[in-house]
Short mmCIF file of N, CA and C in Angstrom, two decimals:
data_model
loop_
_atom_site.label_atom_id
_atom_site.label_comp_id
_atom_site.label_asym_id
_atom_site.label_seq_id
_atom_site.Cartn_x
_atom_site.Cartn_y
_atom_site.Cartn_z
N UNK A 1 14.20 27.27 8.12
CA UNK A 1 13.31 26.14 8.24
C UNK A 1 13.07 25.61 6.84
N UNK A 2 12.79 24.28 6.83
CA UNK A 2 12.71 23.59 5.53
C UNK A 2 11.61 22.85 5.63
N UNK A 3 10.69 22.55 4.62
CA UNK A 3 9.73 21.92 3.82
C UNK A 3 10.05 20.96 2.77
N UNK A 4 9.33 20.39 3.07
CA UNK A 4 9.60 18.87 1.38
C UNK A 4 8.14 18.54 1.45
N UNK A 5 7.25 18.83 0.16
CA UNK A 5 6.39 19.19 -0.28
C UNK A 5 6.66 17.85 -1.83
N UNK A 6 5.15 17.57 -1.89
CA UNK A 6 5.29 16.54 -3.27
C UNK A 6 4.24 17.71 -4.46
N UNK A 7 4.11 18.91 -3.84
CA UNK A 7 3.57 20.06 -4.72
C UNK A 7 2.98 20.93 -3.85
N UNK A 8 3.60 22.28 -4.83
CA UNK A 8 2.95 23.79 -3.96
C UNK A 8 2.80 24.35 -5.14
N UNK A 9 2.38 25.92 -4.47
CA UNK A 9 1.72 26.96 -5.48
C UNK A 9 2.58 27.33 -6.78
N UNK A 10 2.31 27.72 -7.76
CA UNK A 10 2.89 28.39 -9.04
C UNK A 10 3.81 29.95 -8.27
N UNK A 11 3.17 30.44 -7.49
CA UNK A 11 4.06 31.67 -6.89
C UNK A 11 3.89 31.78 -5.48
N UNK A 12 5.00 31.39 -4.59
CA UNK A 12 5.23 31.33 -3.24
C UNK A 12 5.77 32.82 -2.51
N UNK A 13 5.64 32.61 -1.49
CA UNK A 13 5.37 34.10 -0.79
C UNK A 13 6.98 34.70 -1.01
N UNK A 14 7.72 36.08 -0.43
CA UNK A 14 8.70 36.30 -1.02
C UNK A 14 9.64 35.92 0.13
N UNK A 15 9.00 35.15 1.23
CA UNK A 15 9.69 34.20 2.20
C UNK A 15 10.08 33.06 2.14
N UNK A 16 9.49 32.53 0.65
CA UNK A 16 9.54 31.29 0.47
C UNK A 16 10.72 30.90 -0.37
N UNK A 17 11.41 29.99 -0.75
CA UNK A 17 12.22 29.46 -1.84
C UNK A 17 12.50 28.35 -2.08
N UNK A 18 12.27 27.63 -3.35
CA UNK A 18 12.27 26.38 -3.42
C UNK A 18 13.57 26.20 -3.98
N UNK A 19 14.41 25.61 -3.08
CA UNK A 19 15.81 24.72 -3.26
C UNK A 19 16.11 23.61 -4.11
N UNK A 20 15.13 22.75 -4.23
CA UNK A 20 15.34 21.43 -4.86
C UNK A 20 14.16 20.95 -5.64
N UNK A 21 13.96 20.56 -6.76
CA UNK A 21 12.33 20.03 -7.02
C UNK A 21 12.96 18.37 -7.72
N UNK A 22 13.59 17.12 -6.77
CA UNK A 22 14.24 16.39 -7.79
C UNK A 22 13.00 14.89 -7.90
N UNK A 23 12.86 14.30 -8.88
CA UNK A 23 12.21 12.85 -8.41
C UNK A 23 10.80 13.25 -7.43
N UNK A 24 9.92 14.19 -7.70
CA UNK A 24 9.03 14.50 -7.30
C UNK A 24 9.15 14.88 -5.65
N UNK A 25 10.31 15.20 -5.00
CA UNK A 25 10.51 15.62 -3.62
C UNK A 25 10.63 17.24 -4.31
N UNK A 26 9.79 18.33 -3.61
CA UNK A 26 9.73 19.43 -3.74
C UNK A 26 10.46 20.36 -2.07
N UNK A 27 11.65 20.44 -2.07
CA UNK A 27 12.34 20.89 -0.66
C UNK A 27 12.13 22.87 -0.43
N UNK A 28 11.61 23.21 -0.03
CA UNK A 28 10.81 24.69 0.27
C UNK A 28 12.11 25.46 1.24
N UNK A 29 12.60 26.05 1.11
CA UNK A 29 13.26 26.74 2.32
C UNK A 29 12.57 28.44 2.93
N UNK A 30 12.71 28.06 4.10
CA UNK A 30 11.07 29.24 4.37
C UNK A 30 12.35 30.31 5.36
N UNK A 31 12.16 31.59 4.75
CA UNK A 31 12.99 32.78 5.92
C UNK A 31 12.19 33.22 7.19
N UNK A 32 12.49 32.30 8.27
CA UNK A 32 11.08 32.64 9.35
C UNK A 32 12.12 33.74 9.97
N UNK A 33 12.66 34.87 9.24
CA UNK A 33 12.87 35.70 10.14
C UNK A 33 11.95 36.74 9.64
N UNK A 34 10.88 36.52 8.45
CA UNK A 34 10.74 37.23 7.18
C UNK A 34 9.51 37.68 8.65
N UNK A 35 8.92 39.19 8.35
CA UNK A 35 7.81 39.85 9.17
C UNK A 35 6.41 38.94 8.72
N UNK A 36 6.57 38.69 7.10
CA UNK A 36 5.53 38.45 6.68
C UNK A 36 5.37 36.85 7.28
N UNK A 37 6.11 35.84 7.40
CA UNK A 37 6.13 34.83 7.79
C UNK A 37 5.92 34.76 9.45
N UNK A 38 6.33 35.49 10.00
CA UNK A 38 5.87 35.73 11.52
C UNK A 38 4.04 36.57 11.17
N UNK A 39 3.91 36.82 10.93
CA UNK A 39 2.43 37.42 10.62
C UNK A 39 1.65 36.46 10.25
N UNK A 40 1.92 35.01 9.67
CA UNK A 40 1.01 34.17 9.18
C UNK A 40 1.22 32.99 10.31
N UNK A 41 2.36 33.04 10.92
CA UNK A 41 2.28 32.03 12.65
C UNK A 41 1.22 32.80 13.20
N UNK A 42 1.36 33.72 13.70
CA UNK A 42 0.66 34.68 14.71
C UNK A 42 -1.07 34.40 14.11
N UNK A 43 -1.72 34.75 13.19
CA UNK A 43 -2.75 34.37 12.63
C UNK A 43 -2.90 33.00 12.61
N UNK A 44 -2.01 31.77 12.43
CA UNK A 44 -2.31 30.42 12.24
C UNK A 44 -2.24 29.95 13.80
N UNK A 45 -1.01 30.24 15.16
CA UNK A 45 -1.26 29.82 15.99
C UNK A 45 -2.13 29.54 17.18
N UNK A 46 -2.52 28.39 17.75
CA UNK A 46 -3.33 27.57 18.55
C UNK A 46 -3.08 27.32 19.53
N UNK A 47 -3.55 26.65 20.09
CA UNK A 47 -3.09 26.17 21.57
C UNK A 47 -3.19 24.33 21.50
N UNK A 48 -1.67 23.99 21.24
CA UNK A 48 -1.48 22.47 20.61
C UNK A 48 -2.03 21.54 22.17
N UNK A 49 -1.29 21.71 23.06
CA UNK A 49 -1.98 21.49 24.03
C UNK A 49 -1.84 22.27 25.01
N UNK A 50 -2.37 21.59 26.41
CA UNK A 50 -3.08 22.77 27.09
C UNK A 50 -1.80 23.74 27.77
N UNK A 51 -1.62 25.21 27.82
CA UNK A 51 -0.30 26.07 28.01
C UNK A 51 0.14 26.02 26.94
N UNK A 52 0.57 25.27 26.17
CA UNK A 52 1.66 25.52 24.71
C UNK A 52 1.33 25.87 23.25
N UNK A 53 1.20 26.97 22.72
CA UNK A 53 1.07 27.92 21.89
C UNK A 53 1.66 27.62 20.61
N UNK A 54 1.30 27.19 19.56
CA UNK A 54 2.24 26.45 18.74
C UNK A 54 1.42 26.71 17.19
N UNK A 55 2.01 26.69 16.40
CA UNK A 55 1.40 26.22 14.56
C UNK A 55 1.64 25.00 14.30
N UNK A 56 0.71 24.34 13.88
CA UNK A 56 0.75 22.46 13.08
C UNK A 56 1.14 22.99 11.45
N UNK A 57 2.40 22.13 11.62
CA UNK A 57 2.76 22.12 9.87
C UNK A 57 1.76 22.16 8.92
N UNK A 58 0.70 20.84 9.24
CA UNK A 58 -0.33 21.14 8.20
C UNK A 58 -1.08 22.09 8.16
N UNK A 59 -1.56 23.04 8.88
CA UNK A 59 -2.33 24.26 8.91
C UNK A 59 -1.39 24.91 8.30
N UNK A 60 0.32 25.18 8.34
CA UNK A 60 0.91 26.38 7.64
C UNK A 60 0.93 25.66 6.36
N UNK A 61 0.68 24.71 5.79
CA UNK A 61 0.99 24.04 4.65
C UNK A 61 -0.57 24.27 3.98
N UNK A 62 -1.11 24.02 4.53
CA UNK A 62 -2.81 24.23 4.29
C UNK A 62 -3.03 25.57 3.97
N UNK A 63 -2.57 26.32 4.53
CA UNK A 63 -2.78 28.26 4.06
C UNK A 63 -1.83 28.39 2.74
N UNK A 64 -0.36 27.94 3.27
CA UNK A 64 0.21 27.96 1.88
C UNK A 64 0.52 27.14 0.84
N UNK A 65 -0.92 26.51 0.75
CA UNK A 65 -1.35 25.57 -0.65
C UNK A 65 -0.37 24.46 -1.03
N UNK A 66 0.90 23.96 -0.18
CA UNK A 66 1.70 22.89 0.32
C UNK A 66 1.19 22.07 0.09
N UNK A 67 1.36 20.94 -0.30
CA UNK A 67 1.30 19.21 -0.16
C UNK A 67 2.06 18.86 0.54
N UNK A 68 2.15 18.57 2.04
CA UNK A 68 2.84 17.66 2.64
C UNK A 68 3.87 16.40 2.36
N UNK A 69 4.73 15.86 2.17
CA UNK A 69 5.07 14.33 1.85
C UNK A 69 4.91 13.81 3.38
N UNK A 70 3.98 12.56 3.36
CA UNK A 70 3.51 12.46 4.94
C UNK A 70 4.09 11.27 4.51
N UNK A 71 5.06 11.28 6.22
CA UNK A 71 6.29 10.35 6.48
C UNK A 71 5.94 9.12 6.79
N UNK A 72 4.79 8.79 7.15
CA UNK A 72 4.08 7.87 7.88
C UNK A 72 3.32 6.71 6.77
N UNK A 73 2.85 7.27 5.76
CA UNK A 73 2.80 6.10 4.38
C UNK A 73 3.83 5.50 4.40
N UNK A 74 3.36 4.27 4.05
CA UNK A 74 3.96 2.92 3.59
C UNK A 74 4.74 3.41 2.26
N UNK A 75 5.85 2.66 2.16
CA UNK A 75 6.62 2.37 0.59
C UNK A 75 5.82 1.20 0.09
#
């Protein structure tokens, strides 16, 4: 799974790896096979709607101190 982040933490978890940092796009590549990364779904997941069990990017981005690049701003 991949992330593009316009800034994250000084030291990311040992699931984490940042691939690319070019022109202020920061691209994250995350090992969700990692235990520790299934341990922070399981703690972050909700109930998105009603029956379906899910994590919102921004809550996993929000725990791991992520900046989003939100797609939805204007150029």
């Amino acid at each position: 799974m991949k992330l593009y982040a316009k800034s994250i933490p000084v030291t990311l978890p040992n699931w984490a790896t940042v691939i690319s940092n070019d022109a202020g796009l920061i691209e994250v590549e995350i090992n969700d096979e990692s235990p520790g990364f299934h341990s922070i779904l399981e703690e972050l997941a909700t109930e998105i709607e009603p029956g379906i069990i899910g994590v919102k990017a921004g809550d996993l981005c929000q725990r791991l101190s992520i900046e989003m690049i939100d797609t939805s701003e204007e150029n």
